[in-house]
Amino acid sequence: MKVRLFIIFILVAVISEASALPVVTVKVQEKTEVGREHIRLGDIAHISGGDQKFVRRLGDLIIGKAPLPGKTRSLDERYIRLRLKQANIDIGQIRLVVPGKAVITRSYRTISRKKIADIVSEYIRKKSLSRGDGTTVKNIIVQKDLVVPKGKIAYRIINGKEAGSSGRTAVYVDFTVDGHFHKKIRALVDIERLANVVVTSRPLGRHKIITKEDIYVKRTDISKLQVNIINDPKKVVGRRTRRSIDPATVLRTDLVELPPIVKRGDIVTIVAEAGGMRITALGKIKKKGHKGERLKVINLNSKKEIYARVVDSSTVRVMF
């Protein structure tokens, strides 16, 4: 009888001690939006009662990874209890209230394709102004909007070739949120570069000396033209065509040349000067040449071939 009374006393004491422990109520919300990468119990539940140190510990407990920005994740009571046990938290001290499914959404911001295109366009505009050229953006292609977490957003532009180069180029924009890299977005940019070019006004035959009436200046997009186009009419007038050229042709340096002032068989005066002495002789040109060009000449007195530089249509000079 005494043993039974002792056992009953012990059980009552244990029950009383257990009932004396503070019970914390954890009431999980049905829908919650979080802004961090990890879900803390305090983010999704209202925690009250009991020891405040224990309440803070529960609130700081990470119970899972947050979904991607704009996405959702569902948690049930079984999962939350498992995470509490894994954290060595006494479930007996908690009154857990969980709806059928607790739905967690990650907060986000959307950066539209238009906004990204505006960022790229403004960057190229500033580069163009700094160079003082006629670069303009014809079109920018951004595939989709960018979804980012809420926070301080910054960006940096990186491009494969110099932004402002003519034609199509890929420009990359690195986005960061709160100082952490988030995503790289590619934009395809069609760039127009306007410049003056010299154009033929009529058909020009081979070896035609070009006059002012043969050409005009036109401002056009040079993004698809070759790099050796001519944009100054002064560099064309007085030169001759290397071959026949159609009208409305943008002139290039490989289409024109200085007309030769001497040709094969021309008789010229060879001038040689050294030490205050000046010697002259007649010579015959071996091939056509321009002013300042070094050519082979036959000295008609000695019948020897020498090299001389063209001075004008009747004179070449030998340098010692």
mmCIF file of C-alpha atoms in Angstrom:
data_model
loop_
_atom_site.group_PDB
_atom_site.id
_atom_site.type_symbol
_atom_site.label_atom_id
_atom_site.label_comp_id
_atom_site.label_asym_id
_atom_site.label_seq_id
_atom_site.Cartn_x
_atom_site.Cartn_y
_atom_site.Cartn_z
ATOM 1 C CA MET A 1 0.000 0.000 0.000
ATOM 2 C CA LYS A 2 2.805 2.354 0.908
ATOM 3 C CA VAL A 3 4.599 1.500 -2.347
ATOM 4 C CA ARG A 4 1.507 2.305 -4.388
ATOM 5 C CA LEU A 5 1.089 5.638 -2.616
ATOM 6 C CA PHE A 6 4.761 6.457 -3.273
ATOM 7 C CA ILE A 7 4.412 5.717 -7.005
ATOM 8 C CA ILE A 8 1.276 7.849 -7.227
ATOM 9 C CA PHE A 9 3.108 10.677 -5.459
ATOM 10 C CA ILE A 10 5.994 10.493 -7.911
ATOM 11 C CA LEU A 11 3.643 10.537 -10.939
ATOM 12 C CA VAL A 12 1.758 13.545 -9.596
ATOM 13 C CA ALA A 13 5.041 15.358 -9.027
ATOM 14 C CA VAL A 14 6.236 14.634 -12.552
ATOM 15 C CA ILE A 15 2.911 15.700 -14.047
ATOM 16 C CA SER A 16 2.903 18.854 -11.959
ATOM 17 C CA GLU A 17 6.465 19.672 -12.967
ATOM 18 C CA ALA A 18 5.616 19.113 -16.648
ATOM 19 C CA SER A 19 2.525 21.242 -16.409
ATOM 20 C CA ALA A 20 4.609 23.922 -14.766
ATOM 21 C CA LEU A 21 6.867 24.209 -17.827
ATOM 22 C CA PRO A 22 5.968 27.287 -19.915
ATOM 23 C CA VAL A 23 4.199 26.386 -23.170
ATOM 24 C CA VAL A 24 4.998 28.455 -26.262
ATOM 25 C CA THR A 25 2.327 28.830 -28.928
ATOM 26 C CA VAL A 26 3.579 28.767 -32.516
ATOM 27 C CA LYS A 27 0.796 29.772 -34.869
ATOM 28 C CA VAL A 28 1.897 29.377 -38.493
ATOM 29 C CA GLN A 29 0.249 31.711 -40.981
ATOM 30 C CA GLU A 30 -1.525 30.321 -43.997
ATOM 31 C CA LYS A 31 0.223 32.679 -46.455
ATOM 32 C CA THR A 32 3.503 34.529 -45.940
ATOM 33 C CA GLU A 33 5.883 36.566 -48.102
ATOM 34 C CA VAL A 34 9.578 36.387 -47.226
ATOM 35 C CA GLY A 35 12.447 38.480 -48.534
ATOM 36 C CA ARG A 36 15.468 36.376 -47.551
ATOM 37 C CA GLU A 37 17.091 33.284 -49.022
ATOM 38 C CA HIS A 38 16.139 31.133 -46.029
ATOM 39 C CA ILE A 39 12.815 30.734 -44.221
ATOM 40 C CA ARG A 40 12.935 31.402 -40.485
ATOM 41 C CA LEU A 41 10.139 30.186 -38.239
ATOM 42 C CA GLY A 42 9.616 33.758 -37.040
ATOM 43 C CA ASP A 43 9.005 34.831 -40.659
ATOM 44 C CA ILE A 44 5.993 32.582 -41.116
ATOM 45 C CA ALA A 45 4.571 32.191 -37.596
ATOM 46 C CA HIS A 46 3.375 34.237 -34.647
ATOM 47 C CA ILE A 47 5.262 32.961 -31.549
ATOM 48 C CA SER A 48 3.990 33.884 -28.071
ATOM 49 C CA GLY A 49 4.137 32.830 -24.424
ATOM 50 C CA GLY A 50 6.838 31.122 -22.399
ATOM 51 C CA ASP A 51 10.436 32.161 -21.894
ATOM 52 C CA GLN A 52 11.448 35.012 -24.200
ATOM 53 C CA LYS A 53 14.898 33.533 -24.804
ATOM 54 C CA PHE A 54 13.216 30.355 -26.009
ATOM 55 C CA VAL A 55 10.801 32.413 -28.146
ATOM 56 C CA ARG A 56 13.750 34.179 -29.838
ATOM 57 C CA ARG A 57 15.460 30.848 -30.428
ATOM 58 C CA LEU A 58 12.344 29.547 -32.152
ATOM 59 C CA GLY A 59 11.985 32.714 -34.205
ATOM 60 C CA ASP A 60 15.575 32.461 -35.492
ATOM 61 C CA LEU A 61 15.279 28.787 -36.401
ATOM 62 C CA ILE A 62 15.861 28.233 -40.142
ATOM 63 C CA ILE A 63 13.335 25.690 -41.318
ATOM 64 C CA GLY A 64 14.068 25.669 -45.044
ATOM 65 C CA LYS A 65 15.277 27.439 -48.135
ATOM 66 C CA ALA A 66 13.083 30.185 -49.542
ATOM 67 C CA PRO A 67 11.664 29.767 -53.061
ATOM 68 C CA LEU A 68 13.060 31.734 -55.977
ATOM 69 C CA PRO A 69 11.813 35.330 -56.333
ATOM 70 C CA GLY A 70 8.188 35.277 -57.445
ATOM 71 C CA LYS A 71 7.832 31.537 -56.729
ATOM 72 C CA THR A 72 6.085 29.732 -53.834
ATOM 73 C CA ARG A 73 6.788 26.841 -51.483
ATOM 74 C CA SER A 74 4.374 24.892 -49.280
ATOM 75 C CA LEU A 75 5.159 23.495 -45.795
ATOM 76 C CA ASP A 76 2.982 21.207 -43.658
ATOM 77 C CA GLU A 77 2.896 20.445 -39.916
ATOM 78 C CA ARG A 78 4.850 17.210 -40.291
ATOM 79 C CA TYR A 79 7.758 19.009 -41.956
ATOM 80 C CA ILE A 80 7.826 21.790 -39.342
ATOM 81 C CA ARG A 81 7.801 19.265 -36.475
ATOM 82 C CA LEU A 82 10.672 17.403 -38.120
ATOM 83 C CA ARG A 83 12.740 20.594 -38.337
ATOM 84 C CA LEU A 84 12.037 21.340 -34.661
ATOM 85 C CA LYS A 85 13.228 17.874 -33.660
ATOM 86 C CA GLN A 86 16.337 18.191 -35.811
ATOM 87 C CA ALA A 87 17.115 21.405 -33.926
ATOM 88 C CA ASN A 88 16.812 19.483 -30.604
ATOM 89 C CA ILE A 89 13.790 21.502 -29.522
ATOM 90 C CA ASP A 90 11.431 19.870 -27.005
ATOM 91 C CA ILE A 91 8.117 19.565 -28.851
ATOM 92 C CA GLY A 92 6.385 19.136 -25.493
ATOM 93 C CA GLN A 93 7.031 22.796 -24.768
ATOM 94 C CA ILE A 94 5.296 23.929 -27.942
ATOM 95 C CA ARG A 95 1.710 24.200 -28.989
ATOM 96 C CA LEU A 96 2.021 24.113 -32.762
ATOM 97 C CA VAL A 97 -0.864 25.396 -34.863
ATOM 98 C CA VAL A 98 -0.414 24.831 -38.590
ATOM 99 C CA PRO A 99 -2.984 25.162 -41.396
ATOM 100 C CA GLY A 100 -3.226 22.290 -43.878
ATOM 101 C CA LYS A 101 -0.532 23.943 -46.006
ATOM 102 C CA ALA A 102 1.524 27.006 -45.180
ATOM 103 C CA VAL A 103 2.282 28.767 -48.478
ATOM 104 C CA ILE A 104 5.455 30.877 -48.593
ATOM 105 C CA THR A 105 6.098 33.369 -51.417
ATOM 106 C CA ARG A 106 9.448 35.028 -52.096
ATOM 107 C CA SER A 107 9.156 38.795 -52.510
ATOM 108 C CA TYR A 108 10.464 40.148 -55.803
ATOM 109 C CA ARG A 109 10.735 43.021 -58.247
ATOM 110 C CA THR A 110 10.445 42.864 -62.019
ATOM 111 C CA ILE A 111 12.854 44.722 -64.278
ATOM 112 C CA SER A 112 11.106 44.921 -67.633
ATOM 113 C CA ARG A 113 12.717 44.248 -70.996
ATOM 114 C CA LYS A 114 12.094 47.879 -71.871
ATOM 115 C CA LYS A 115 13.961 49.048 -68.766
ATOM 116 C CA ILE A 116 16.943 46.846 -69.623
ATOM 117 C CA ALA A 117 16.875 48.123 -73.218
ATOM 118 C CA ASP A 118 16.806 51.723 -71.919
ATOM 119 C CA ILE A 119 19.841 51.019 -69.720
ATOM 120 C CA VAL A 120 21.799 49.680 -72.703
ATOM 121 C CA SER A 121 20.645 52.481 -75.017
ATOM 122 C CA GLU A 122 21.698 55.196 -72.566
ATOM 123 C CA TYR A 123 25.107 53.549 -72.097
ATOM 124 C CA ILE A 124 25.758 53.482 -75.845
ATOM 125 C CA ARG A 125 24.495 57.072 -76.217
ATOM 126 C CA LYS A 126 27.011 58.288 -73.626
ATOM 127 C CA LYS A 127 29.832 56.344 -75.285
ATOM 128 C CA SER A 128 28.891 57.931 -78.614
ATOM 129 C CA LEU A 129 28.875 61.437 -77.118
ATOM 130 C CA SER A 130 32.293 60.887 -75.570
ATOM 131 C CA ARG A 131 33.685 59.937 -78.981
ATOM 132 C CA GLY A 132 31.749 62.599 -80.860
ATOM 133 C CA ASP A 133 30.612 60.224 -83.611
ATOM 134 C CA GLY A 134 27.183 59.646 -85.165
ATOM 135 C CA THR A 135 26.358 56.364 -83.450
ATOM 136 C CA THR A 136 22.658 55.693 -82.846
ATOM 137 C CA VAL A 137 20.763 52.615 -81.694
ATOM 138 C CA LYS A 138 18.353 51.201 -84.265
ATOM 139 C CA ASN A 139 17.010 48.263 -82.251
ATOM 140 C CA ILE A 140 17.616 46.426 -78.961
ATOM 141 C CA ILE A 141 16.448 42.855 -78.359
ATOM 142 C CA VAL A 142 16.034 41.613 -74.768
ATOM 143 C CA GLN A 143 14.434 38.175 -74.546
ATOM 144 C CA LYS A 144 12.454 38.515 -71.288
ATOM 145 C CA ASP A 145 11.821 40.497 -68.120
ATOM 146 C CA LEU A 146 14.176 39.961 -65.180
ATOM 147 C CA VAL A 147 12.788 38.880 -61.809
ATOM 148 C CA VAL A 148 15.011 39.847 -58.869
ATOM 149 C CA PRO A 149 14.685 39.714 -55.070
ATOM 150 C CA LYS A 150 13.747 42.922 -53.322
ATOM 151 C CA GLY A 151 16.762 44.938 -52.269
ATOM 152 C CA LYS A 152 19.237 47.506 -53.545
ATOM 153 C CA ILE A 153 19.677 46.823 -57.253
ATOM 154 C CA ALA A 154 22.799 47.812 -59.185
ATOM 155 C CA TYR A 155 24.086 46.905 -62.617
ATOM 156 C CA ARG A 156 27.271 46.921 -64.668
ATOM 157 C CA ILE A 157 27.518 46.744 -68.463
ATOM 158 C CA ILE A 158 29.971 44.416 -70.177
ATOM 159 C CA ASN A 159 30.175 44.034 -73.950
ATOM 160 C CA GLY A 160 32.079 41.667 -76.219
ATOM 161 C CA LYS A 161 33.237 44.391 -78.580
ATOM 162 C CA GLU A 162 33.319 48.119 -78.098
ATOM 163 C CA ALA A 163 29.792 49.398 -77.596
ATOM 164 C CA GLY A 164 29.158 51.852 -80.380
ATOM 165 C CA SER A 165 30.826 49.682 -83.003
ATOM 166 C CA SER A 166 28.714 49.478 -86.123
ATOM 167 C CA GLY A 167 26.428 46.549 -86.867
ATOM 168 C CA ARG A 168 24.989 44.033 -84.399
ATOM 169 C CA THR A 169 26.735 43.487 -81.086
ATOM 170 C CA ALA A 170 25.932 41.635 -77.879
ATOM 171 C CA VAL A 171 25.895 43.722 -74.719
ATOM 172 C CA TYR A 172 25.742 42.064 -71.291
ATOM 173 C CA VAL A 173 24.316 43.605 -68.136
ATOM 174 C CA ASP A 174 25.333 42.175 -64.746
ATOM 175 C CA PHE A 175 22.677 42.763 -62.067
ATOM 176 C CA THR A 176 23.441 42.649 -58.349
ATOM 177 C CA VAL A 177 21.063 42.803 -55.384
ATOM 178 C CA ASP A 178 22.399 44.157 -52.084
ATOM 179 C CA GLY A 179 25.927 43.775 -53.437
ATOM 180 C CA HIS A 180 25.532 40.118 -54.453
ATOM 181 C CA PHE A 181 25.613 38.989 -58.081
ATOM 182 C CA HIS A 182 22.183 37.872 -59.272
ATOM 183 C CA LYS A 183 22.102 37.410 -63.037
ATOM 184 C CA LYS A 184 23.706 38.358 -66.366
ATOM 185 C CA ILE A 185 21.297 39.501 -69.099
ATOM 186 C CA ARG A 186 22.217 39.615 -72.805
ATOM 187 C CA ALA A 187 20.902 42.314 -75.115
ATOM 188 C CA LEU A 188 21.395 42.200 -78.892
ATOM 189 C CA VAL A 189 21.918 45.721 -80.213
ATOM 190 C CA ASP A 190 21.681 46.902 -83.813
ATOM 191 C CA ILE A 191 23.824 50.005 -84.085
ATOM 192 C CA GLU A 192 23.727 52.570 -86.856
ATOM 193 C CA ARG A 193 26.722 54.801 -87.428
ATOM 194 C CA LEU A 194 26.071 57.772 -89.672
ATOM 195 C CA ALA A 195 28.964 59.368 -91.540
ATOM 196 C CA ASN A 196 29.689 61.297 -94.723
ATOM 197 C CA VAL A 197 30.798 59.177 -97.685
ATOM 198 C CA VAL A 198 31.881 60.098 -101.213
ATOM 199 C CA VAL A 199 29.590 58.595 -103.871
ATOM 200 C CA THR A 200 29.880 58.510 -107.659
ATOM 201 C CA SER A 201 27.246 60.570 -109.470
ATOM 202 C CA ARG A 202 27.635 58.755 -112.822
ATOM 203 C CA PRO A 203 29.461 55.809 -114.410
ATOM 204 C CA LEU A 204 33.235 56.214 -114.397
ATOM 205 C CA GLY A 205 35.477 54.356 -116.829
ATOM 206 C CA ARG A 206 38.812 52.779 -116.015
ATOM 207 C CA HIS A 207 41.619 55.297 -115.433
ATOM 208 C CA LYS A 208 39.148 58.193 -115.467
ATOM 209 C CA ILE A 209 40.496 61.319 -113.728
ATOM 210 C CA ILE A 210 37.840 62.187 -111.132
ATOM 211 C CA THR A 211 36.382 65.708 -111.097
ATOM 212 C CA LYS A 212 33.991 67.440 -108.713
ATOM 213 C CA GLU A 213 31.138 66.743 -111.142
ATOM 214 C CA ASP A 214 31.772 62.982 -110.875
ATOM 215 C CA ILE A 215 31.025 62.729 -107.166
ATOM 216 C CA TYR A 216 28.835 63.990 -104.326
ATOM 217 C CA VAL A 217 28.828 63.600 -100.536
ATOM 218 C CA LYS A 218 26.106 61.595 -98.837
ATOM 219 C CA ARG A 219 25.434 60.965 -95.144
ATOM 220 C CA THR A 220 24.605 57.314 -94.636
ATOM 221 C CA ASP A 221 24.805 54.319 -92.292
ATOM 222 C CA ILE A 222 28.304 52.862 -92.623
ATOM 223 C CA SER A 223 27.654 49.864 -90.347
ATOM 224 C CA LYS A 224 27.753 47.429 -93.266
ATOM 225 C CA LEU A 225 30.367 49.193 -95.372
ATOM 226 C CA GLN A 226 34.048 48.391 -95.541
ATOM 227 C CA VAL A 227 36.466 50.236 -93.298
ATOM 228 C CA ASN A 228 38.396 51.883 -96.172
ATOM 229 C CA ILE A 229 35.560 54.127 -97.360
ATOM 230 C CA ILE A 230 36.436 57.691 -98.363
ATOM 231 C CA ASN A 231 34.560 60.508 -96.616
ATOM 232 C CA ASP A 232 36.490 63.557 -97.871
ATOM 233 C CA PRO A 233 36.007 64.637 -101.531
ATOM 234 C CA LYS A 234 39.453 66.297 -101.443
ATOM 235 C CA LYS A 235 40.949 62.811 -101.254
ATOM 236 C CA VAL A 236 39.224 61.853 -104.522
ATOM 237 C CA VAL A 237 39.278 64.830 -106.894
ATOM 238 C CA GLY A 238 42.321 64.648 -109.161
ATOM 239 C CA ARG A 239 42.842 60.946 -108.650
ATOM 240 C CA ARG A 240 41.850 58.333 -111.206
ATOM 241 C CA THR A 241 39.796 55.171 -111.091
ATOM 242 C CA ARG A 242 41.556 51.816 -110.944
ATOM 243 C CA ARG A 243 38.653 50.156 -112.829
ATOM 244 C CA SER A 244 35.199 50.980 -114.174
ATOM 245 C CA ILE A 245 32.820 52.117 -111.427
ATOM 246 C CA ASP A 246 29.020 52.151 -111.454
ATOM 247 C CA PRO A 247 26.999 55.222 -110.440
ATOM 248 C CA ALA A 248 25.945 55.536 -106.765
ATOM 249 C CA THR A 249 29.040 53.603 -105.647
ATOM 250 C CA VAL A 250 30.556 54.514 -102.271
ATOM 251 C CA LEU A 251 34.201 55.163 -103.080
ATOM 252 C CA ARG A 252 36.937 53.277 -101.247
ATOM 253 C CA THR A 253 40.695 53.695 -101.217
ATOM 254 C CA ASP A 254 41.124 50.516 -103.280
ATOM 255 C CA LEU A 255 38.997 51.966 -106.118
ATOM 256 C CA VAL A 256 41.074 55.083 -106.773
ATOM 257 C CA GLU A 257 44.723 55.950 -107.178
ATOM 258 C CA LEU A 258 46.971 58.855 -107.920
ATOM 259 C CA PRO A 259 47.486 59.119 -111.681
ATOM 260 C CA PRO A 260 51.075 58.222 -112.612
ATOM 261 C CA ILE A 261 53.133 61.190 -113.778
ATOM 262 C CA VAL A 262 55.597 58.997 -115.633
ATOM 263 C CA LYS A 263 55.037 55.814 -117.631
ATOM 264 C CA ARG A 264 57.174 53.082 -119.153
ATOM 265 C CA GLY A 265 59.372 54.418 -121.968
ATOM 266 C CA ASP A 266 59.255 58.073 -120.920
ATOM 267 C CA ILE A 267 62.559 59.938 -121.337
ATOM 268 C CA VAL A 268 63.502 61.900 -118.216
ATOM 269 C CA THR A 269 66.438 63.798 -116.768
ATOM 270 C CA ILE A 270 68.392 61.922 -114.087
ATOM 271 C CA VAL A 271 69.739 64.300 -111.475
ATOM 272 C CA ALA A 272 72.465 63.242 -109.038
ATOM 273 C CA GLU A 273 73.748 65.624 -106.374
ATOM 274 C CA ALA A 274 76.544 65.071 -103.853
ATOM 275 C CA GLY A 275 79.074 67.319 -102.119
ATOM 276 C CA GLY A 276 77.898 70.413 -103.923
ATOM 277 C CA MET A 277 78.247 68.759 -107.310
ATOM 278 C CA ARG A 278 75.295 68.228 -109.660
ATOM 279 C CA ILE A 279 75.399 65.688 -112.487
ATOM 280 C CA THR A 280 72.622 65.097 -115.017
ATOM 281 C CA ALA A 281 71.987 62.442 -117.634
ATOM 282 C CA LEU A 282 69.130 61.201 -119.756
ATOM 283 C CA GLY A 283 67.229 58.141 -118.653
ATOM 284 C CA LYS A 284 64.343 55.920 -119.702
ATOM 285 C CA ILE A 285 61.570 54.937 -117.267
ATOM 286 C CA LYS A 286 61.067 51.162 -116.861
ATOM 287 C CA LYS A 287 57.501 51.286 -115.372
ATOM 288 C CA LYS A 288 54.819 53.790 -114.573
ATOM 289 C CA GLY A 289 55.105 55.665 -111.298
ATOM 290 C CA HIS A 290 53.831 58.484 -109.118
ATOM 291 C CA LYS A 291 55.479 61.498 -107.621
ATOM 292 C CA GLY A 292 57.828 60.463 -104.836
ATOM 293 C CA GLU A 293 57.902 56.819 -105.950
ATOM 294 C CA ARG A 294 61.263 55.036 -106.350
ATOM 295 C CA LEU A 295 61.540 53.417 -109.806
ATOM 296 C CA LYS A 296 64.007 51.621 -112.071
ATOM 297 C CA VAL A 297 65.512 53.910 -114.705
ATOM 298 C CA ILE A 298 67.993 53.084 -117.506
ATOM 299 C CA ASN A 299 70.872 55.557 -117.775
ATOM 300 C CA LEU A 300 71.023 56.094 -121.545
ATOM 301 C CA ASN A 301 74.731 57.058 -121.385
ATOM 302 C CA SER A 302 75.999 54.049 -119.398
ATOM 303 C CA LYS A 303 73.127 51.672 -120.297
ATOM 304 C CA LYS A 304 72.991 50.697 -116.611
ATOM 305 C CA GLU A 305 69.800 50.320 -114.533
ATOM 306 C CA ILE A 306 69.596 52.514 -111.468
ATOM 307 C CA TYR A 307 66.934 53.391 -108.900
ATOM 308 C CA ALA A 308 65.715 56.980 -108.804
ATOM 309 C CA ARG A 309 62.858 58.847 -107.147
ATOM 310 C CA VAL A 310 60.256 60.623 -109.308
ATOM 311 C CA VAL A 311 60.348 64.411 -108.900
ATOM 312 C CA ASP A 312 57.949 65.373 -111.700
ATOM 313 C CA SER A 313 56.938 64.215 -115.183
ATOM 314 C CA SER A 314 60.397 64.953 -116.606
ATOM 315 C CA THR A 315 62.820 64.545 -113.680
ATOM 316 C CA VAL A 316 64.036 61.771 -111.398
ATOM 317 C CA ARG A 317 66.606 62.125 -108.626
ATOM 318 C CA VAL A 318 69.326 59.747 -107.453
ATOM 319 C CA MET A 319 70.189 59.988 -103.758
ATOM 320 C CA PHE A 320 73.678 59.128 -102.477
#
